[in-house]
Amino acid sequence: MFGMRARLALAEKGIDYEYKEENLGDKSPVLLEMNPVHKKIPVLIHNGKPVCESLIIVQYIDEVWKDNSPLLPSDPYQKAQARFWADFVDKKVYDAGKRLWTTKGDGLETAKKDFIEALKLLEAELEEKPYFGGENFGFVDVALVTFSSWFYTYETCGNFSVEEHCPKLMEWVKRCMEKESVSKSLADPKKICDFILFYKKKHGFE
Amino acid sequence: MADEVVLLDTFFSMFGMRARIALAEKGVEYEHKEENVEDKSALLLEMNPVHKKIPVLIHNGKPICESLIIVQYIDEVWKDNSPLLPSDPYLKARARFWADFVDKKVYDAGSRLWTTKGDELERAKKDFIEALKLLEADLGEKQYFGGENFGFGDVALITYSSWFYSYETCGNFSVEEHCPKLMEWVKRCMEKESVSKSLTDPKKIYDSILFFKKKYGVE
């Protein structure tokens, strides 16, 4: 979901780029050289210089290609609020989501409760706006919509429905998916679920 | 209209200290409200209902939460003096990367240094020193992480130096022995009034750690 954020931001700005798929079980020398500290994707390499960490990459893209589709607001307070909610997604949604497919029993039930709670807070923040960015798709939309490609996996592992608990959020997801930058950047939810089920089996998470 | 700036904080928080330093760097006057994290004020719960944590900066009645977000906000609002983030997007991204690294790696290992024992404590020590060494390598021969001038990366990390005494005592090691250049940087930062006036006395922090360890049975 982190790599998808970068793809989405680049698509929003209309940037041509070379996409290199990494095999996390066999990381390339380029990745290890460009992100020696964390050895993780995504890494954006712009004229040979690496930028790491997805939200930092998205802000970088927004600042360099600043003349179209601004993702962050110009007002410092609105900007701080956008950063807050993107950070919330990384702290709460990611953590609970991960526990949804790596735990079982009580751990899984707690994860489900935490995940739904986090989504409800985001749904409340969205209110009646078309996007988290207001009239226009913005930074928080980028930060969160990529997780929607994992909803099918989370729902399957946790045996629940996001739509049932957060119908307005699902309307927002559908609205975002109407944007070509989003629909072309998100991975197919079924492919993600297949991969996770395979990974669970391989690493004994069942 | 004069700016009304309030900071909800607690003395031992390295996160709150970041906001204090940033405000001091910009010469902003503010009201400091000390929170008791075990008995949170109605104001804190109203201003940060999501996380219920300090620091919270309240600027003309509007709350900003999360220390690195607060520091960036301060830098953007009071932009005419002592810029903390560089203007170049790539250098800005590097500064944000290292501040994020501090929160991911230094904070985590540091917390484990005073909340664990035995093998876990040894692992925490190893992780903590490793993280500091990576930061020391990024500092290189620069005066500050920000280059010639004190900047965002410096603000992010320097506040942890007030916790070094606690970490060293709990883990039985010396930061200076492993990272001498980093300690030189700490001393250089402490010569700045904005830093020395914002950091809590390390002994006071250690006393509060001992209190928490006892209270929560982490001995």
Coordinates of C-alpha atoms in Angstrom, one line a residue:
Chain A
M1 CA 0.0 0.0 0.0
F2 CA 3.0 2.2 0.5
G3 CA 4.4 1.8 -3.0
M4 CA 0.9 2.5 -4.4
R5 CA 0.9 5.9 -2.7
A6 CA 4.0 6.9 -4.8
R7 CA 2.5 5.5 -8.0
L8 CA -0.7 7.5 -7.3
A9 CA 1.2 10.8 -6.6
L10 CA 3.2 10.4 -9.8
A11 CA 0.1 9.7 -11.8
E12 CA -1.7 12.7 -10.3
K13 CA 1.2 14.9 -11.5
G14 CA 1.4 13.2 -14.9
I15 CA 5.0 12.2 -14.4
D16 CA 6.6 9.5 -16.6
Y17 CA 8.7 7.1 -14.6
E18 CA 10.3 3.7 -14.8
Y19 CA 8.7 1.2 -12.5
K20 CA 11.0 -1.5 -11.1
E21 CA 9.2 -4.4 -9.3
E22 CA 11.3 -5.7 -6.4
N23 CA 11.2 -9.2 -5.0
L24 CA 11.2 -8.7 -1.2
G25 CA 12.7 -12.1 -0.7
D26 CA 15.6 -11.2 -2.9
K27 CA 16.3 -7.5 -2.8
S28 CA 18.2 -5.9 -5.7
P29 CA 21.6 -4.2 -5.3
V30 CA 19.9 -1.0 -6.4
L31 CA 17.4 -1.1 -3.5
L32 CA 20.1 -2.0 -1.0
E33 CA 22.2 0.8 -2.3
M34 CA 19.4 3.4 -2.4
N35 CA 17.8 2.5 0.9
P36 CA 20.7 1.1 3.0
V37 CA 19.0 2.2 6.3
H38 CA 15.7 0.4 6.0
K39 CA 16.2 -1.7 2.9
K40 CA 12.5 -1.3 2.0
I41 CA 10.3 -0.1 -0.8
P42 CA 9.1 2.2 -2.0
V43 CA 12.2 4.2 -3.0
L44 CA 11.8 7.1 -5.5
I45 CA 15.0 7.7 -7.4
H46 CA 15.0 11.2 -9.0
N47 CA 18.0 12.0 -11.2
G48 CA 20.0 9.3 -9.3
K49 CA 19.1 10.6 -5.8
P50 CA 16.9 8.4 -3.5
V51 CA 13.9 9.5 -1.5
C52 CA 12.5 6.9 1.0
E53 CA 9.4 6.5 3.1
S54 CA 6.1 6.7 1.3
L55 CA 4.7 9.9 2.9
I56 CA 8.0 11.6 2.5
I57 CA 8.1 10.6 -1.2
V58 CA 4.5 11.9 -1.7
Q59 CA 5.4 15.3 -0.2
Y60 CA 8.6 15.4 -2.3
I61 CA 6.6 14.7 -5.4
D62 CA 4.1 17.4 -4.4
E63 CA 6.9 19.9 -3.8
V64 CA 8.9 19.2 -6.9
W65 CA 6.0 19.0 -9.4
K66 CA 4.2 21.8 -7.7
D67 CA 2.4 23.4 -10.7
N68 CA -0.4 20.8 -11.1
S69 CA -2.8 18.9 -8.8
P70 CA -1.5 20.1 -5.5
L71 CA -1.9 17.3 -2.9
L72 CA -1.1 19.3 0.3
P73 CA -3.0 22.5 1.1
S74 CA -1.0 25.8 1.2
D75 CA -2.4 26.9 4.5
P76 CA -0.1 25.7 7.3
Y77 CA -2.9 24.7 9.6
Q78 CA -4.7 22.7 6.9
K79 CA -1.4 21.1 6.0
A80 CA -0.8 20.1 9.6
Q81 CA -4.2 18.5 9.8
A82 CA -3.5 16.5 6.5
R83 CA -0.2 15.3 7.9
F84 CA -1.9 14.3 11.2
W85 CA -4.4 12.1 9.5
A86 CA -1.9 10.5 7.1
D87 CA 0.2 9.8 10.2
F88 CA -2.9 8.3 11.9
V89 CA -3.3 6.0 8.9
D90 CA 0.2 4.7 9.3
K91 CA 0.0 4.4 13.1
K92 CA -3.4 2.9 13.5
V93 CA -4.8 1.5 10.3
Y94 CA -1.6 -0.2 9.2
D95 CA -0.9 -1.7 12.6
A96 CA -4.4 -3.1 13.1
G97 CA -4.6 -4.2 9.5
K98 CA -1.4 -6.2 9.9
R99 CA -2.7 -7.9 13.0
L100 CA -5.8 -8.9 11.1
W101 CA -3.8 -11.3 8.9
T102 CA -1.1 -12.3 11.3
T103 CA -3.0 -13.2 14.4
K104 CA -6.0 -15.4 15.4
G105 CA -8.4 -15.9 18.3
D106 CA -8.5 -13.0 20.8
G107 CA -5.6 -11.2 19.0
L108 CA -7.7 -11.2 15.8
E109 CA -10.8 -10.0 17.5
T110 CA -8.9 -7.1 19.1
A111 CA -7.3 -6.3 15.7
K112 CA -10.8 -6.2 14.1
K113 CA -12.1 -3.9 16.8
D114 CA -9.1 -1.6 16.5
F115 CA -9.2 -1.6 12.7
I116 CA -12.9 -0.7 12.6
E117 CA -12.5 2.0 15.3
A118 CA -9.6 3.6 13.2
L119 CA -11.7 3.6 10.0
K120 CA -14.7 5.1 11.9
L121 CA -12.5 8.0 13.1
L122 CA -11.4 8.6 9.5
E123 CA -15.0 8.4 8.3
A124 CA -16.0 11.0 10.9
E125 CA -13.1 13.2 9.7
L126 CA -14.3 12.9 6.1
E127 CA -17.8 14.1 7.1
E128 CA -19.8 15.2 4.0
K129 CA -16.7 16.2 2.0
P130 CA -16.1 14.4 -1.3
Y131 CA -12.5 13.9 -0.4
F132 CA -10.4 14.3 2.7
G133 CA -8.7 17.1 0.8
G134 CA -12.1 18.8 0.5
E135 CA -13.3 19.5 -3.0
N136 CA -10.1 18.0 -4.4
F137 CA -8.3 14.7 -4.0
G138 CA -5.4 15.3 -1.6
F139 CA -2.7 14.0 0.7
V140 CA -4.8 12.1 3.1
D141 CA -6.8 10.6 0.2
V142 CA -3.5 9.3 -1.2
A143 CA -2.4 8.0 2.2
L144 CA -5.6 6.0 2.8
V145 CA -7.1 4.9 -0.5
T146 CA -4.2 2.5 -1.1
F147 CA -5.3 0.6 1.9
S148 CA -8.6 -0.1 0.2
S149 CA -6.8 -2.6 -2.0
W150 CA -6.1 -4.6 1.2
F151 CA -9.7 -4.4 2.5
Y152 CA -10.7 -7.7 0.8
T153 CA -7.8 -9.4 2.5
Y154 CA -8.6 -7.9 5.9
E155 CA -12.3 -8.7 5.5
T156 CA -11.5 -12.3 4.5
C157 CA -9.1 -12.9 7.3
G158 CA -11.2 -11.1 9.9
N159 CA -14.6 -12.2 8.7
F160 CA -16.2 -8.8 8.6
S161 CA -17.3 -6.2 6.1
V162 CA -15.9 -2.7 5.9
E163 CA -19.0 -1.5 4.1
E164 CA -21.3 -2.6 6.9
H165 CA -19.3 -0.6 9.5
C166 CA -18.2 2.4 7.4
P167 CA -20.6 2.9 4.4
K168 CA -19.6 6.5 3.8
L169 CA -16.0 5.5 3.7
M170 CA -16.8 2.9 1.0
E171 CA -18.6 5.6 -1.0
W172 CA -15.4 7.6 -0.8
V173 CA -13.4 4.6 -2.0
K174 CA -15.7 4.2 -5.0
R175 CA -15.4 7.9 -5.7
C176 CA -11.6 7.8 -5.6
M177 CA -11.6 4.7 -7.9
E178 CA -13.4 6.8 -10.6
K179 CA -10.1 8.7 -10.9
E180 CA -7.8 7.1 -13.4
S181 CA -4.7 7.9 -11.3
V182 CA -6.2 5.8 -8.5
S183 CA -7.7 2.9 -10.5
K184 CA -4.4 2.5 -12.4
S185 CA -2.2 2.6 -9.3
L186 CA -4.0 0.2 -7.0
A187 CA -3.2 -3.5 -7.1
D188 CA -6.0 -6.0 -7.6
P189 CA -7.5 -6.9 -4.2
K190 CA -7.8 -10.6 -5.2
K191 CA -4.1 -10.8 -6.1
I192 CA -3.2 -9.3 -2.7
C193 CA -5.4 -11.8 -0.9
D194 CA -4.0 -14.7 -2.8
F195 CA -0.5 -13.5 -2.0
I196 CA -1.3 -13.1 1.7
L197 CA -2.9 -16.5 2.0
F198 CA 0.2 -18.0 0.4
Y199 CA 2.5 -16.0 2.7
K200 CA 0.4 -17.1 5.8
K201 CA 0.8 -20.7 4.8
K202 CA 4.5 -20.4 4.1
H203 CA 5.3 -18.6 7.4
G204 CA 2.9 -20.5 9.6
F205 CA 0.4 -17.8 10.4
E206 CA -2.6 -20.1 10.3
Chain B
M1 CA -4.6 40.4 16.5
A2 CA -1.8 39.1 18.7
D3 CA -1.1 35.4 18.4
E4 CA -2.2 33.2 21.2
V5 CA 0.1 30.2 21.5
V6 CA -0.3 27.5 24.1
L7 CA 1.7 24.3 24.5
L8 CA 0.4 21.3 26.3
D9 CA 3.4 19.4 27.4
T10 CA 5.0 17.3 30.1
F11 CA 8.5 17.8 31.5
F12 CA 10.0 14.4 30.6
S13 CA 8.7 14.2 27.0
M14 CA 11.3 14.4 24.4
F15 CA 8.5 15.1 22.0
G16 CA 7.3 18.1 24.0
M17 CA 10.8 19.4 24.1
R18 CA 10.9 19.5 20.3
A19 CA 8.0 22.0 20.3
R20 CA 9.7 24.1 23.0
I21 CA 12.9 24.3 21.0
A22 CA 11.1 25.2 17.8
L23 CA 9.2 28.0 19.5
A24 CA 12.4 29.2 21.1
E25 CA 14.3 29.2 17.8
K26 CA 11.5 31.4 16.3
G27 CA 11.3 33.6 19.4
V28 CA 7.6 32.9 19.8
E29 CA 6.0 33.7 23.1
Y30 CA 3.7 31.1 24.4
E31 CA 2.0 29.8 27.5
H32 CA 3.4 26.5 28.7
K33 CA 0.9 24.2 30.4
E34 CA 2.3 21.2 32.2
E35 CA 0.1 18.1 31.9
N36 CA -0.1 15.2 34.3
V37 CA -0.2 12.2 31.9
E38 CA -1.9 10.2 34.6
D39 CA -4.7 12.7 35.1
K40 CA -5.1 14.4 31.7
S41 CA -6.8 17.8 31.6
A42 CA -10.2 18.4 30.0
L43 CA -8.3 20.8 27.6
L44 CA -5.9 18.1 26.4
L45 CA -8.7 15.6 25.9
E46 CA -10.7 18.2 23.9
M47 CA -7.7 19.3 21.8
N48 CA -6.3 15.8 21.1
P49 CA -9.3 13.5 21.3
V50 CA -7.8 11.0 18.8
H51 CA -4.5 10.2 20.7
K52 CA -5.0 12.0 24.0
K53 CA -1.3 12.7 24.1
I54 CA 1.1 15.6 24.5
P55 CA 2.5 17.7 23.0
V56 CA -0.4 19.8 21.6
L57 CA 0.2 23.2 20.2
I58 CA -2.8 25.4 20.4
H59 CA -2.5 28.4 18.0
N60 CA -5.3 30.9 18.3
G61 CA -7.6 28.2 19.7
K62 CA -6.7 25.6 17.0
P63 CA -4.8 22.4 17.9
I64 CA -1.9 20.9 16.2
C65 CA -0.8 17.4 17.3
E66 CA 2.3 15.1 16.9
S67 CA 5.6 16.7 17.6
L68 CA 7.2 16.6 14.1
I69 CA 4.0 18.0 12.6
I70 CA 4.0 20.7 15.2
V71 CA 7.7 21.6 14.4
Q72 CA 6.9 21.8 10.7
Y73 CA 3.8 23.9 11.4
I74 CA 5.9 26.3 13.6
D75 CA 8.5 26.5 10.8
E76 CA 5.9 27.3 8.2
V77 CA 3.9 29.9 10.2
W78 CA 6.9 31.8 11.6
K79 CA 8.9 31.5 8.4
D80 CA 10.8 34.7 8.5
N81 CA 13.5 33.7 11.0
S82 CA 15.6 30.6 11.8
P83 CA 14.3 28.3 9.1
L84 CA 14.4 24.7 10.4
L85 CA 13.7 22.8 7.1
P86 CA 15.7 23.5 4.0
S87 CA 14.0 25.0 1.0
D88 CA 15.3 22.4 -1.4
P89 CA 12.8 19.6 -1.7
Y90 CA 15.5 16.8 -1.8
L91 CA 17.2 18.2 1.3
K92 CA 13.8 18.6 3.0
A93 CA 13.0 14.9 2.2
R94 CA 16.4 13.9 3.7
A95 CA 15.7 15.9 6.9
R96 CA 12.2 14.3 7.2
F97 CA 13.7 10.9 6.6
W98 CA 16.2 11.2 9.5
A99 CA 13.6 12.7 11.8
D100 CA 11.3 9.7 11.0
F101 CA 14.2 7.4 11.6
V102 CA 14.7 8.9 15.1
D103 CA 11.0 8.2 15.9
K104 CA 11.1 4.7 14.5
K105 CA 14.4 3.4 15.7
V106 CA 15.8 5.5 18.5
Y107 CA 12.5 5.9 20.4
D108 CA 11.7 2.2 20.2
A109 CA 15.1 0.9 21.3
G110 CA 15.2 3.6 24.0
S111 CA 11.9 2.6 25.4
R112 CA 13.0 -1.0 25.6
L113 CA 16.2 0.1 27.4
W114 CA 14.2 1.1 30.5
T115 CA 11.3 -1.3 30.3
T116 CA 13.1 -4.7 29.8
K117 CA 15.8 -6.7 31.3
G118 CA 18.1 -9.7 30.6
D119 CA 18.4 -10.7 26.9
E120 CA 15.8 -8.2 25.8
L121 CA 17.7 -5.4 27.4
E122 CA 20.9 -6.5 25.7
R123 CA 19.1 -6.5 22.4
A124 CA 17.7 -3.0 23.1
K125 CA 21.2 -1.7 23.8
K126 CA 22.6 -3.2 20.6
D127 CA 19.7 -1.7 18.6
F128 CA 20.0 1.7 20.3
I129 CA 23.7 2.0 19.7
E130 CA 23.3 0.9 16.1
A131 CA 20.7 3.6 15.5
L132 CA 22.9 6.3 17.0
K133 CA 25.8 5.1 14.9
L134 CA 23.8 5.5 11.7
L135 CA 22.8 9.0 12.8
E136 CA 26.4 9.8 13.6
A137 CA 27.4 8.6 10.1
D138 CA 24.8 10.9 8.5
L139 CA 26.1 13.8 10.6
G140 CA 29.6 13.2 9.2
E141 CA 31.8 16.3 9.6
K142 CA 28.8 18.7 9.6
Q143 CA 28.3 21.1 12.4
Y144 CA 24.6 20.1 12.6
F145 CA 22.4 17.7 10.8
G146 CA 21.0 20.8 9.1
G147 CA 24.5 21.6 7.8
E148 CA 25.9 25.0 8.9
N149 CA 22.7 25.8 10.8
F150 CA 20.7 24.0 13.4
G151 CA 17.7 22.4 11.7
F152 CA 14.8 20.0 11.7
G153 CA 16.9 16.8 12.1
D154 CA 18.8 18.5 15.0
V155 CA 15.5 19.4 16.7
A156 CA 14.2 15.9 16.2
L157 CA 17.2 14.2 17.8
I158 CA 18.7 16.6 20.4
T159 CA 15.7 16.2 22.8
Y160 CA 16.6 12.5 23.2
S161 CA 20.0 13.6 24.7
S162 CA 18.1 14.5 27.9
W163 CA 17.2 10.8 28.1
F164 CA 20.8 9.5 27.5
Y165 CA 21.6 9.5 31.2
S166 CA 18.5 7.3 31.9
Y167 CA 19.2 5.0 29.0
E168 CA 22.9 4.7 30.0
T169 CA 22.1 4.0 33.6
C170 CA 19.4 1.4 32.8
G171 CA 21.5 -0.3 30.1
N172 CA 24.9 0.1 31.8
F173 CA 26.7 1.7 28.8
S174 CA 28.1 5.0 27.7
V175 CA 26.8 6.8 24.6
E176 CA 30.1 8.8 24.4
E177 CA 32.1 5.6 24.2
H178 CA 30.2 4.4 21.2
C179 CA 29.4 7.7 19.5
P180 CA 31.9 10.3 20.5
K181 CA 31.2 12.6 17.5
L182 CA 27.5 12.5 18.3
M183 CA 28.3 13.6 21.9
E184 CA 30.3 16.5 20.4
W185 CA 27.2 17.5 18.4
V186 CA 25.1 17.3 21.6
K187 CA 27.5 19.7 23.4
R188 CA 27.5 22.0 20.4
C189 CA 23.7 22.1 20.4
M190 CA 23.6 22.7 24.2
E191 CA 25.5 25.9 23.6
K192 CA 22.4 27.3 22.0
E193 CA 20.0 28.9 24.4
S194 CA 17.0 27.6 22.6
V195 CA 18.2 24.1 23.3
S196 CA 19.6 24.5 26.8
K197 CA 16.5 26.2 28.0
S198 CA 14.1 23.6 26.4
L199 CA 15.7 20.4 27.6
T200 CA 14.8 18.9 30.9
D201 CA 17.5 18.1 33.4
P202 CA 18.5 14.5 32.7
K203 CA 18.5 13.6 36.5
K204 CA 14.9 14.7 36.7
I205 CA 14.0 12.5 33.8
Y206 CA 15.8 9.6 35.4
D207 CA 13.9 10.1 38.7
S208 CA 10.6 9.9 36.8
I209 CA 11.8 6.8 35.0
L210 CA 12.6 5.1 38.3
F211 CA 9.1 6.1 39.6
F212 CA 7.4 4.6 36.5
K213 CA 9.5 1.5 36.7
K214 CA 8.5 0.9 40.3
K215 CA 4.8 1.8 39.7
Y216 CA 4.4 -0.5 36.7
G217 CA 6.6 -3.2 38.0
V218 CA 9.3 -2.9 35.4
E219 CA 12.3 -3.6 37.6

